[in-house]
């Protein structure tokens, strides 16, 4: 694959769209199309494939009875012909608002044009006729119009609410159109359009502005995009509309599946176009995955034969246009501090609530946990302590054991002991080295003969002994073993199977990715749940390199997990898009490069110091993506198939075989590795 094609947003399943507003000159269609064409030309230069303009933008919305003047209506028809000619060489589909006559009535319409052709006309279904609105004085409602044609600018074009506009050359690009009030009714036309296949919904609006109304519009757009699992473009009239009795704010915004992608400032002076890249692949996957969407369409949607598909060829550029959409480096970790604080509160509370229920149901008298001084066991211990507090148990009902092995460092050992002491739990040090040495001797392992052989057997003897001790201690003290392994480790199979850290009686961390755990610990510091001496230890844990500490340190450096399996930041990025959206390696590599290639661009979650702001180029992304795909699809599923119970925490998904992820233990990564090899450039 060529690098340019790999970096083409259209090739990768995105489409660039714009919600536009432009100053309107009342009752002057030819001046208005000049504004529209200029804005569309600017958008075309950015690679935009769809431009949506406000309601009645050719004539102006607020012209009252001038809408009934034949001179104006004739001028609108002439202007549409001129607009078609002026956009004949432009990339984007252009959607504009115009008053159009059909048979014995006048309709408030959206006109869809592309490369010199008027593809179709959609009438407004529902007309507001209350408070400041008086549309039924001028227009006829279009909700019942299907299967008709009308003459526009010398062409006979499809006319009705049954039109969907579909790109032949962009999989999943299907446009549905509604107008202003249509969004405010109990059953918006866009809902039926989405169930019939529309992935992109456009709303041409001339909603006047009153205090608080913009929030309501945003809420409706967000909700509709989420319910319809679609992109939703909202373009409202602004500058130039009559202020005889009303005011206009020109609100424009783009939403996707319940997320605001982009919005412009309100009350603009001059034309504005808010541009974003919407993810057609994500929308299509989400609809296919959520079976209730198709069920609802089958039950309540309009039958397929009653929809007309108007096809066009977009022919977008195949060049690198960048990617214009919010794209988090850490999809499990929001960069917004308020949102991150809320997510941490909910995640921690979910863990505590789930563990409380398990302890009550199994009638355990306590908890047993191995504490290493690393991130995962530290956080699991905090959850256990908070759970004991809420149950009214003494903290001594938690038995914490630090179990130094051949690679344990003084720093982590000190952190583990200090943390347990400050938290007031029952604590003990259980040195596993004598038992490990005996096992290695019994097995006739080279290490027992003095040879520096630190293979997987050497490591797993230690990991297995730790877990074996914890289970027997739980038997001895009528407790349950609290698991500490996290979602990222489960994804990569970075855990010792069976009698090892893969197993526990209940794993509170099973739903948490590694990249979120450090922020949860920061939240625990800030929450006030724990005293200052505990928080001091927590800060030390946060500064400690991630390591299993199973191999003796060499040259002062302990064993590094990320040196072996790769950066958790990249793996969690991949995990989110594999697990939540089913993306393949080529799509993930494209997005990862966009998110990670420049450390100076985009927001970082709170707590990252400047020297922690890292960047990764495509060769590094490709290298570790290959590791992830092989480990996730080939080598790790058998461990997940036997994983202990634990709560799902993140909407991004879990890996429980009883929940989000069910896969054969003897699967393979052949297809994923081939896609990576064939479609992701090495340079």
XYZ file of C-alpha atoms in Angstrom:
683
model
C 0.000 0.000 0.000
C 1.222 3.521 -0.779
C 1.710 5.815 2.186
C -0.626 8.438 0.688
C -3.473 5.952 0.376
C -2.887 4.686 3.905
C -3.124 8.250 5.188
C -6.254 9.121 3.195
C -9.153 9.699 5.568
C -11.657 8.686 2.885
C -9.807 5.422 2.256
C -9.853 4.746 6.001
C -13.639 5.051 6.240
C -14.085 8.679 7.267
C -15.849 11.475 5.426
C -15.167 15.177 5.957
C -18.308 17.261 6.463
C -19.153 20.892 7.183
C -22.061 22.612 8.894
C -22.188 26.110 7.455
C -23.884 29.419 8.104
C -23.504 32.518 5.954
C -24.862 36.068 6.074
C -28.194 36.187 4.299
C -29.556 39.062 2.263
C -33.322 39.032 2.647
C -35.285 38.288 -0.534
C -32.136 38.305 -2.697
C -31.401 34.728 -3.832
C -28.601 35.610 -6.228
C -26.615 37.459 -3.567
C -27.185 34.568 -1.189
C -25.842 31.965 -3.600
C -22.642 33.996 -3.892
C -22.134 33.549 -0.148
C -22.983 29.866 -0.398
C -20.644 29.237 -3.322
C -17.767 31.077 -1.657
C -18.187 29.016 1.512
C -18.519 25.778 -0.462
C -15.357 26.584 -2.413
C -13.437 27.111 0.827
C -14.734 23.808 2.140
C -13.850 22.033 -1.098
C -10.282 23.238 -0.682
C -10.197 21.428 2.663
C -11.412 18.177 1.149
C -14.960 18.461 2.517
C -17.438 16.013 1.001
C -20.678 17.495 2.388
C -21.720 21.104 3.118
C -24.998 21.806 4.883
C -26.458 25.338 4.933
C -29.374 26.836 6.927
C -33.107 26.636 6.322
C -34.437 28.885 3.532
C -30.918 30.193 3.033
C -31.597 31.194 -0.573
C -34.422 33.557 0.313
C -33.987 34.233 3.999
C -36.257 32.657 6.603
C -37.694 35.773 8.204
C -39.277 37.414 5.142
C -42.866 36.567 6.105
C -45.389 37.216 3.305
C -42.653 37.934 0.769
C -42.550 34.154 0.515
C -45.829 34.367 -1.361
C -44.511 36.712 -4.031
C -44.022 35.128 -7.444
C -41.109 37.442 -8.226
C -39.170 36.029 -5.281
C -40.092 32.425 -6.040
C -39.066 32.798 -9.678
C -35.746 34.237 -8.544
C -35.198 31.244 -6.241
C -35.647 28.863 -9.165
C -33.217 30.848 -11.304
C -30.730 31.017 -8.434
C -30.818 27.250 -7.991
C -29.876 26.806 -11.639
C -26.991 29.235 -11.133
C -25.955 27.427 -7.942
C -25.868 24.106 -9.780
C -23.606 25.586 -12.440
C -21.349 27.274 -9.887
C -20.815 24.032 -7.918
C -20.365 21.766 -10.951
C -16.629 21.421 -10.370
C -16.707 21.290 -6.566
C -16.153 18.165 -4.471
C -18.861 18.481 -1.815
C -22.501 17.601 -1.884
C -24.208 20.931 -1.106
C -27.512 21.082 0.815
C -29.349 24.424 0.802
C -32.742 25.657 1.949
C -35.277 27.168 -0.477
C -39.016 27.855 -0.801
C -40.289 25.821 -3.761
C -43.669 25.490 -5.463
C -45.150 22.110 -6.246
C -48.588 21.671 -7.743
C -50.912 23.823 -5.624
C -48.667 24.448 -2.624
C -45.473 26.083 -1.430
C -42.985 23.951 0.502
C -40.077 24.721 2.814
C -37.408 22.554 1.186
C -33.878 21.244 1.385
C -32.254 21.024 -2.046
C -29.389 18.569 -2.477
C -26.866 19.347 -5.246
C -23.669 17.708 -6.452
C -21.369 18.557 -9.340
C -23.930 20.524 -11.310
C -26.911 18.263 -10.684
C -29.858 18.711 -8.349
C -30.087 15.261 -6.822
C -33.364 15.738 -5.020
C -35.603 17.947 -2.883
C -36.801 17.087 0.631
C -39.769 19.048 2.056
C -40.068 20.004 5.702
C -42.342 17.465 7.368
C -43.622 19.396 10.381
C -44.403 23.107 10.417
C -44.293 25.102 13.645
C -47.339 27.291 14.124
C -47.079 28.389 17.728
C -45.575 31.259 19.742
C -43.362 33.203 17.320
C -43.781 30.732 14.442
C -46.401 31.073 11.709
C -45.193 28.709 8.983
C -48.582 27.256 8.058
C -49.530 30.694 6.760
C -47.033 30.170 3.947
C -46.126 26.493 3.594
C -47.775 23.119 3.266
C -46.436 20.241 5.422
C -44.483 17.643 3.500
C -44.665 14.627 5.826
C -46.891 12.619 3.477
C -45.057 13.319 0.235
C -43.405 10.239 -1.236
C -42.540 9.017 -4.685
C -43.042 12.365 -6.425
C -40.944 14.521 -8.718
C -40.942 18.277 -9.214
C -39.456 20.709 -11.753
C -36.516 22.696 -10.377
C -34.218 24.900 -12.435
C -35.221 23.175 -15.644
C -34.727 19.670 -14.228
C -37.265 17.093 -13.111
C -35.950 15.947 -9.740
C -37.094 13.495 -7.043
C -39.265 15.184 -4.394
C -40.377 13.761 -1.059
C -39.454 12.704 2.443
C -38.503 9.248 1.145
C -35.127 10.284 -0.291
C -31.748 8.973 0.821
C -28.597 10.184 -0.931
C -25.963 7.463 -1.257
C -22.350 7.680 -2.428
C -21.415 4.844 -4.761
C -17.729 5.110 -3.953
C -17.766 5.779 -0.180
C -19.013 2.712 1.734
C -21.554 3.732 4.342
C -22.027 7.332 3.194
C -25.809 7.681 3.087
C -27.367 11.103 3.721
C -30.783 11.842 5.201
C -32.170 15.386 5.489
C -34.664 17.040 7.821
C -35.492 20.674 8.501
C -35.547 22.544 11.826
C -38.876 21.694 13.542
C -38.561 18.114 12.312
C -35.982 17.568 15.065
C -38.284 18.876 17.830
C -41.193 16.478 17.304
C -41.605 13.147 19.168
C -40.674 11.058 16.104
C -38.198 13.015 13.942
C -37.984 12.012 10.263
C -34.269 11.422 10.777
C -35.065 8.419 12.984
C -36.825 6.685 10.097
C -34.042 7.759 7.730
C -31.439 6.211 10.024
C -33.373 2.949 10.279
C -33.572 2.921 6.482
C -29.787 3.237 6.236
C -28.837 6.918 6.565
C -25.574 7.269 8.469
C -25.311 11.053 8.088
C -28.268 13.225 9.083
C -28.462 16.904 8.162
C -30.697 19.513 9.776
C -31.186 22.836 8.006
C -32.442 25.208 10.671
C -33.628 28.788 11.129
C -34.334 28.472 14.828
C -34.401 31.897 16.457
C -32.378 32.300 19.635
C -33.680 32.857 23.155
C -31.849 32.428 26.449
C -31.030 28.765 27.019
C -32.308 27.553 23.657
C -28.844 26.685 22.307
C -28.399 24.175 25.147
C -31.705 22.560 24.244
C -30.734 22.317 20.569
C -27.426 20.714 21.512
C -29.192 18.242 23.782
C -31.607 17.263 21.013
C -28.814 16.862 18.455
C -26.694 14.803 20.842
C -29.641 12.606 21.706
C -30.695 12.108 18.100
C -27.181 11.222 16.984
C -26.943 8.696 19.830
C -30.365 7.115 19.309
C -29.875 6.929 15.554
C -26.221 5.817 15.837
C -25.405 8.411 13.209
C -23.625 11.648 12.479
C -25.849 14.717 12.844
C -25.083 18.092 11.253
C -26.911 21.158 12.526
C -26.710 24.443 10.583
C -28.757 27.414 11.816
C -29.480 30.800 10.267
C -27.719 33.796 11.725
C -26.439 37.112 10.413
C -28.780 38.984 8.074
C -32.078 37.473 9.220
C -34.656 40.087 10.243
C -34.563 41.204 13.872
C -37.987 42.868 13.754
C -39.138 40.607 16.583
C -36.496 37.893 16.818
C -32.723 37.314 17.003
C -30.540 34.653 15.386
C -27.300 33.054 16.538
C -26.015 30.990 13.587
C -25.339 27.903 15.720
C -23.508 25.219 13.747
C -22.315 21.906 15.130
C -21.444 18.347 14.175
C -22.310 15.348 16.352
C -21.580 11.639 16.085
C -23.201 8.849 18.066
C -23.817 11.022 21.124
C -20.527 12.948 20.953
C -20.004 16.590 19.961
C -17.221 16.605 17.359
C -17.087 20.306 16.517
C -18.995 23.555 16.869
C -18.493 27.169 15.800
C -18.907 30.277 17.877
C -22.411 31.663 17.963
C -23.500 35.095 16.682
C -20.777 35.093 14.015
C -19.903 38.014 11.800
C -19.443 36.647 8.298
C -19.640 33.112 6.992
C -18.645 30.187 9.181
C -18.077 26.517 8.400
C -17.396 24.075 11.211
C -15.595 21.049 9.768
C -15.090 17.539 11.153
C -14.344 14.039 9.921
C -17.093 11.596 10.785
C -16.371 7.907 11.198
C -18.592 5.862 8.907
C -16.826 2.646 9.885
C -17.600 3.238 13.550
C -21.256 3.996 12.818
C -21.728 0.906 10.667
C -19.992 -1.355 13.184
C -21.983 0.037 16.086
C -25.270 -0.533 14.287
C -24.325 -4.095 13.381
C -23.124 -4.856 16.892
C -26.176 -3.416 18.655
C -28.791 -5.833 17.394
C -31.670 -3.861 18.898
C -31.080 -1.156 16.262
C -31.947 -3.555 13.448
C -34.808 -5.015 15.504
C -36.324 -1.560 15.951
C -35.925 -0.823 12.243
C -37.667 -4.063 11.362
C -40.539 -3.345 13.747
C -41.145 0.377 13.293
C -39.170 1.499 10.259
C -40.622 2.336 6.884
C -40.289 -0.670 4.514
C -37.365 -0.515 2.102
C -39.505 -0.309 -1.087
C -40.864 3.029 0.119
C -37.394 4.618 0.157
C -35.694 5.992 -2.928
C -31.915 5.825 -3.018
C -30.416 8.702 -5.018
C -26.888 7.690 -5.938
C -23.922 9.935 -6.695
C -20.165 9.529 -7.037
C -18.214 11.714 -4.644
C -14.708 11.007 -6.050
C -12.815 12.406 -3.037
C -9.061 13.006 -3.010
C -6.886 10.047 -1.986
C -4.232 12.283 -0.448
C -3.231 12.927 3.156
C -5.692 15.533 4.470
C -4.959 14.878 8.128
C -7.825 14.016 10.458
C -10.178 16.670 11.828
C -11.934 15.135 14.811
C -11.283 14.787 18.525
C -8.964 11.812 18.871
C -7.716 10.984 22.332
C -4.318 9.434 22.903
C -5.926 7.651 25.814
C -9.431 6.570 24.773
C -10.047 5.116 28.237
C -8.864 8.331 29.936
C -10.620 11.649 29.170
C -8.363 14.695 28.936
C -11.011 16.984 30.432
C -10.255 17.235 34.187
C -13.913 17.372 35.228
C -14.835 14.357 33.118
C -11.770 12.454 34.333
C -12.659 13.131 37.963
C -16.203 11.878 37.362
C -14.949 8.767 35.555
C -12.517 7.978 38.377
C -15.256 8.390 40.981
C -17.552 6.060 39.065
C -14.847 3.472 38.354
C -13.702 3.330 41.976
C -17.278 3.179 43.241
C -18.170 0.393 40.793
C -15.237 -1.649 42.081
C -16.127 -1.082 45.722
C -19.815 -1.797 45.158
C -19.065 -5.017 43.274
C -16.597 -6.258 45.889
C -19.042 -5.510 48.724
C -21.697 -7.641 47.066
C -19.280 -10.522 46.478
C -18.085 -10.474 50.096
C -21.645 -10.457 51.390
C -22.799 -13.243 49.103
C -19.875 -15.585 49.828
C -19.941 -14.784 53.574
C -16.191 -14.356 53.751
C -14.645 -13.128 56.969
C -11.869 -11.206 55.267
C -9.766 -10.489 52.225
C -6.313 -11.711 51.234
C -4.196 -9.708 48.814
C -0.651 -9.724 47.553
C 0.910 -6.254 47.659
C 3.932 -5.652 45.436
C 4.386 -1.894 45.631
C 3.290 -1.560 41.991
C 0.298 0.189 40.438
C -2.189 -2.661 40.188
C -1.883 -4.190 43.648
C -1.778 -0.719 45.201
C -5.061 0.238 43.598
C -6.699 -3.098 44.418
C -5.657 -2.626 48.044
C -7.234 0.837 48.131
C -10.471 -0.672 46.810
C -10.334 -3.391 49.452
C -9.772 -0.867 52.238
C -12.626 1.336 51.095
C -14.856 -1.747 50.845
C -13.990 -2.820 54.397
C -14.764 0.680 55.642
C -18.186 0.709 53.968
C -19.009 -2.770 55.292
C -18.107 -1.680 58.807
C -15.283 -4.214 58.970
C -12.041 -3.477 60.804
C -9.234 -2.928 58.337
C -7.384 -5.763 59.995
C -9.835 -8.068 58.188
C -7.667 -7.385 55.131
C -4.534 -9.508 55.140
C -1.831 -8.080 52.924
C 1.311 -9.982 52.034
C 4.406 -8.696 50.354
C 6.279 -11.642 48.864
C 9.789 -10.713 47.765
C 11.324 -12.836 45.046
C 14.589 -12.854 43.137
C 13.859 -9.593 41.321
C 12.136 -7.579 44.048
C 13.712 -4.163 44.611
C 14.114 -2.416 47.925
C 11.945 0.472 46.712
C 8.870 -1.577 45.886
C 9.278 -3.682 49.028
C 9.451 -0.524 51.125
C 6.431 0.967 49.335
C 4.366 -2.175 49.904
C 5.198 -2.361 53.606
C 4.688 1.363 54.191
C 1.351 1.335 52.383
C 0.014 -1.597 54.398
C 1.244 -0.091 57.648
C -0.301 3.322 57.005
C -3.600 1.765 55.936
C -3.797 -0.254 59.134
C -4.367 -3.679 57.606
C -2.950 -6.974 58.847
C 0.386 -7.274 57.096
C 3.171 -9.774 56.734
C 6.263 -10.434 54.654
C 6.407 -13.869 53.080
C 9.749 -14.477 51.407
C 9.147 -16.900 48.520
C 12.806 -17.351 47.622
C 13.456 -20.425 49.794
C 10.361 -22.192 48.421
C 11.220 -21.119 44.874
C 14.782 -22.350 45.258
C 13.530 -25.703 46.528
C 11.132 -26.037 43.597
C 13.843 -25.130 41.097
C 16.193 -27.649 42.721
C 13.529 -30.340 42.617
C 12.978 -29.593 38.928
C 16.734 -29.590 38.301
C 16.501 -26.110 36.821
C 19.878 -24.593 35.793
C 19.360 -21.629 38.144
C 19.457 -24.017 41.121
C 22.917 -25.117 39.944
C 24.167 -21.537 39.996
C 23.638 -20.750 36.314
C 22.119 -17.321 35.487
C 19.156 -18.786 33.574
C 16.120 -16.522 33.985
C 13.661 -18.133 31.629
C 9.867 -18.317 31.737
C 10.066 -21.288 34.117
C 12.201 -19.253 36.498
C 9.672 -16.402 36.385
C 6.540 -18.520 36.680
C 7.830 -20.531 39.609
C 7.784 -17.263 41.543
C 4.457 -16.019 40.196
C 2.840 -19.391 40.851
C 4.145 -19.673 44.400
C 2.819 -16.242 45.294
C -0.678 -17.141 44.140
C -0.518 -20.587 45.751
C 0.375 -19.035 49.088
C -2.446 -16.503 48.797
C -5.075 -19.170 48.131
C -3.917 -21.315 51.031
C -3.824 -18.262 53.308
C -7.367 -17.442 52.235
C -8.379 -21.007 53.230
C -6.639 -20.590 56.557
C -8.305 -17.277 57.419
C -11.757 -17.772 55.818
C -11.113 -15.048 53.264
C -11.116 -14.565 49.523
C -8.154 -13.714 47.320
C -8.477 -10.274 45.726
C -7.056 -10.273 42.205
C -4.944 -7.366 41.056
C -4.343 -7.995 37.321
C -5.799 -5.386 34.962
C -7.614 -5.304 31.615
C -4.469 -4.463 29.639
C -2.602 -7.459 31.046
C -5.549 -9.715 30.212
C -5.542 -8.399 26.645
C -1.859 -9.207 26.193
C -1.873 -12.401 28.268
C 0.744 -10.789 30.507
C -0.100 -12.997 33.465
C 0.797 -16.478 34.716
C -1.987 -18.954 34.011
C -3.766 -21.067 36.627
C -1.779 -21.010 39.832
C -0.473 -17.556 39.038
C -1.550 -13.930 38.925
C -4.191 -14.807 36.306
C -6.274 -16.390 39.096
C -8.118 -15.024 42.147
C -11.421 -15.483 43.937
C -12.526 -12.051 42.684
C -10.562 -9.630 40.498
C -11.595 -6.027 41.117
C -9.160 -4.699 38.487
C -10.254 -6.945 35.596
C -12.218 -4.109 33.954
C -9.572 -1.397 34.307
C -6.949 -0.597 31.635
C -3.443 0.155 32.830
C -3.549 3.741 31.551
C -6.515 4.560 33.796
C -5.200 2.980 36.989
C -2.547 5.643 37.534
C -5.242 8.332 37.276
C -7.432 6.428 39.710
C -4.589 6.462 42.213
C -4.180 10.204 41.667
C -7.911 10.576 42.241
C -7.609 8.570 45.477
C -4.921 11.015 46.610
C -7.169 14.000 45.857
C -10.407 12.447 47.120
C -9.618 12.811 50.817
C -10.410 9.158 51.532
C -6.851 8.456 52.649
C -4.486 10.330 55.007
C -1.328 12.197 54.033
C 1.109 9.390 54.906
C -0.765 7.017 52.583
C -0.779 9.639 49.819
C 2.993 10.036 50.127
C 3.449 6.327 49.397
C 0.961 6.510 46.533
C 3.045 9.218 44.866
C 6.102 6.968 45.115
C 4.170 4.115 43.505
C 3.101 6.399 40.645
C 6.751 7.268 39.973
C 7.890 3.622 39.912
C 8.519 1.932 36.564
C 6.087 -0.853 35.683
C 7.840 -4.183 36.285
C 6.980 -7.779 37.256
C 10.267 -7.874 39.217
C 10.828 -11.566 38.572
C 14.373 -11.308 37.180
C 17.288 -9.962 39.253
C 18.224 -6.404 38.418
C 21.278 -5.923 36.231
C 23.437 -2.806 36.214
C 21.019 -1.220 38.659
C 18.052 -1.532 36.290
C 15.064 -3.682 37.155
C 13.067 -5.715 34.645
C 10.889 -3.396 32.507
C 7.485 -4.622 31.350
C 7.158 -2.033 28.582
C 10.615 -2.822 27.196
C 9.400 -6.379 26.694
C 5.826 -6.043 25.465
C 5.617 -2.391 24.455
C 4.090 0.851 25.756
C 0.773 0.402 27.534
C -0.316 3.736 26.061
C -0.234 2.227 22.552
C -1.640 -1.123 23.642
C -4.588 0.486 25.421
C -5.253 2.607 22.344
C -5.389 -0.567 20.255
C -7.388 -2.484 22.849
C -10.127 0.146 22.942
C -10.688 0.124 19.193
C -10.455 -3.666 18.852
C -12.775 -4.339 21.767
C -15.257 -1.480 21.473
C -15.453 -0.942 17.717
C -13.964 -4.024 16.045
C -11.419 -2.019 14.037
C -8.618 -3.754 12.166
C -4.886 -3.007 12.404
C -4.728 -0.709 9.353
C -7.472 1.567 10.696
C -5.949 1.519 14.207
C -2.464 2.318 12.877
C -3.851 5.268 10.910
C -5.637 6.638 13.987
C -2.709 5.955 16.327
C -0.353 7.902 14.071
C -2.773 10.818 14.042
C -3.048 10.749 17.837
C 0.580 10.088 18.785
C 2.880 11.538 16.132
C 3.154 15.013 17.695
C 3.349 15.352 21.476
C 2.719 19.089 21.226
C -0.685 18.650 19.583
C -3.880 17.823 21.444
C -4.749 17.690 25.118
C -3.082 15.448 27.690
C -4.910 14.112 30.745
C -4.096 15.849 34.038
C -1.002 14.616 35.842
C 1.297 14.234 32.847
C 4.436 16.306 33.292
C 6.024 17.774 30.142
C 8.801 15.149 30.099
C 6.103 12.445 30.058
C 4.601 13.800 26.826
C 5.760 11.151 24.366
C 5.288 10.743 20.651
C 5.358 7.630 18.481
C 5.972 7.424 14.762
C 4.409 4.894 12.411
C 7.304 2.364 12.551
C 7.035 2.140 16.353
C 3.240 1.981 16.215
C 3.433 -0.796 13.620
C 5.973 -2.782 15.653
C 3.892 -2.884 18.828
C 0.613 -3.275 16.946
C 2.012 -6.512 15.553
C 2.852 -7.661 19.075
C -0.640 -6.820 20.296
C -2.425 -8.576 17.432
C -0.406 -11.757 17.863
C -0.752 -11.888 21.633
C -4.421 -10.867 21.704
C -5.732 -13.180 18.973
C -3.302 -16.114 19.151
C -1.739 -16.661 22.557
C -3.893 -15.131 25.281
C -7.508 -16.189 24.889
C -7.143 -19.429 26.860
C -6.212 -17.339 29.900
C -9.231 -15.088 29.447
C -11.531 -18.080 28.988
C -10.742 -19.121 32.560
C -10.547 -15.692 34.161
C -12.181 -15.162 37.568
C -15.208 -12.980 38.194
C -14.801 -9.214 38.293
C -16.904 -6.176 37.375
C -17.037 -4.545 33.981
C -16.025 -0.924 34.617
C -15.452 0.872 31.311
C -17.876 1.376 28.433
C -14.911 0.471 26.232
C -15.557 -3.136 27.177
C -14.347 -6.043 29.249
C -12.694 -9.355 28.389
C -14.843 -11.673 30.446
C -15.937 -14.779 28.502
C -19.282 -14.363 30.273
C -19.722 -10.798 29.052
C -18.306 -8.607 26.310
C -15.747 -10.876 24.693
C -16.258 -14.491 23.672
C -13.672 -16.083 21.413
C -12.121 -19.516 20.787
C -9.103 -20.294 22.914
C -7.419 -21.860 19.868
C -7.907 -18.887 17.541
C -5.164 -17.225 15.528
C -4.076 -13.795 14.336
C -3.411 -14.700 10.687
C -5.915 -12.279 9.136
C -4.963 -9.403 11.395
C -1.238 -9.848 10.811
C -1.782 -10.083 7.056
C -3.781 -6.855 7.059
C -1.016 -5.196 9.045
C 1.618 -6.452 6.620
C -0.315 -5.545 3.469
C -1.915 -2.248 4.432
C 0.324 -0.467 6.941
C 3.527 1.024 5.470
C 6.739 0.392 7.356
C 7.961 3.941 6.781
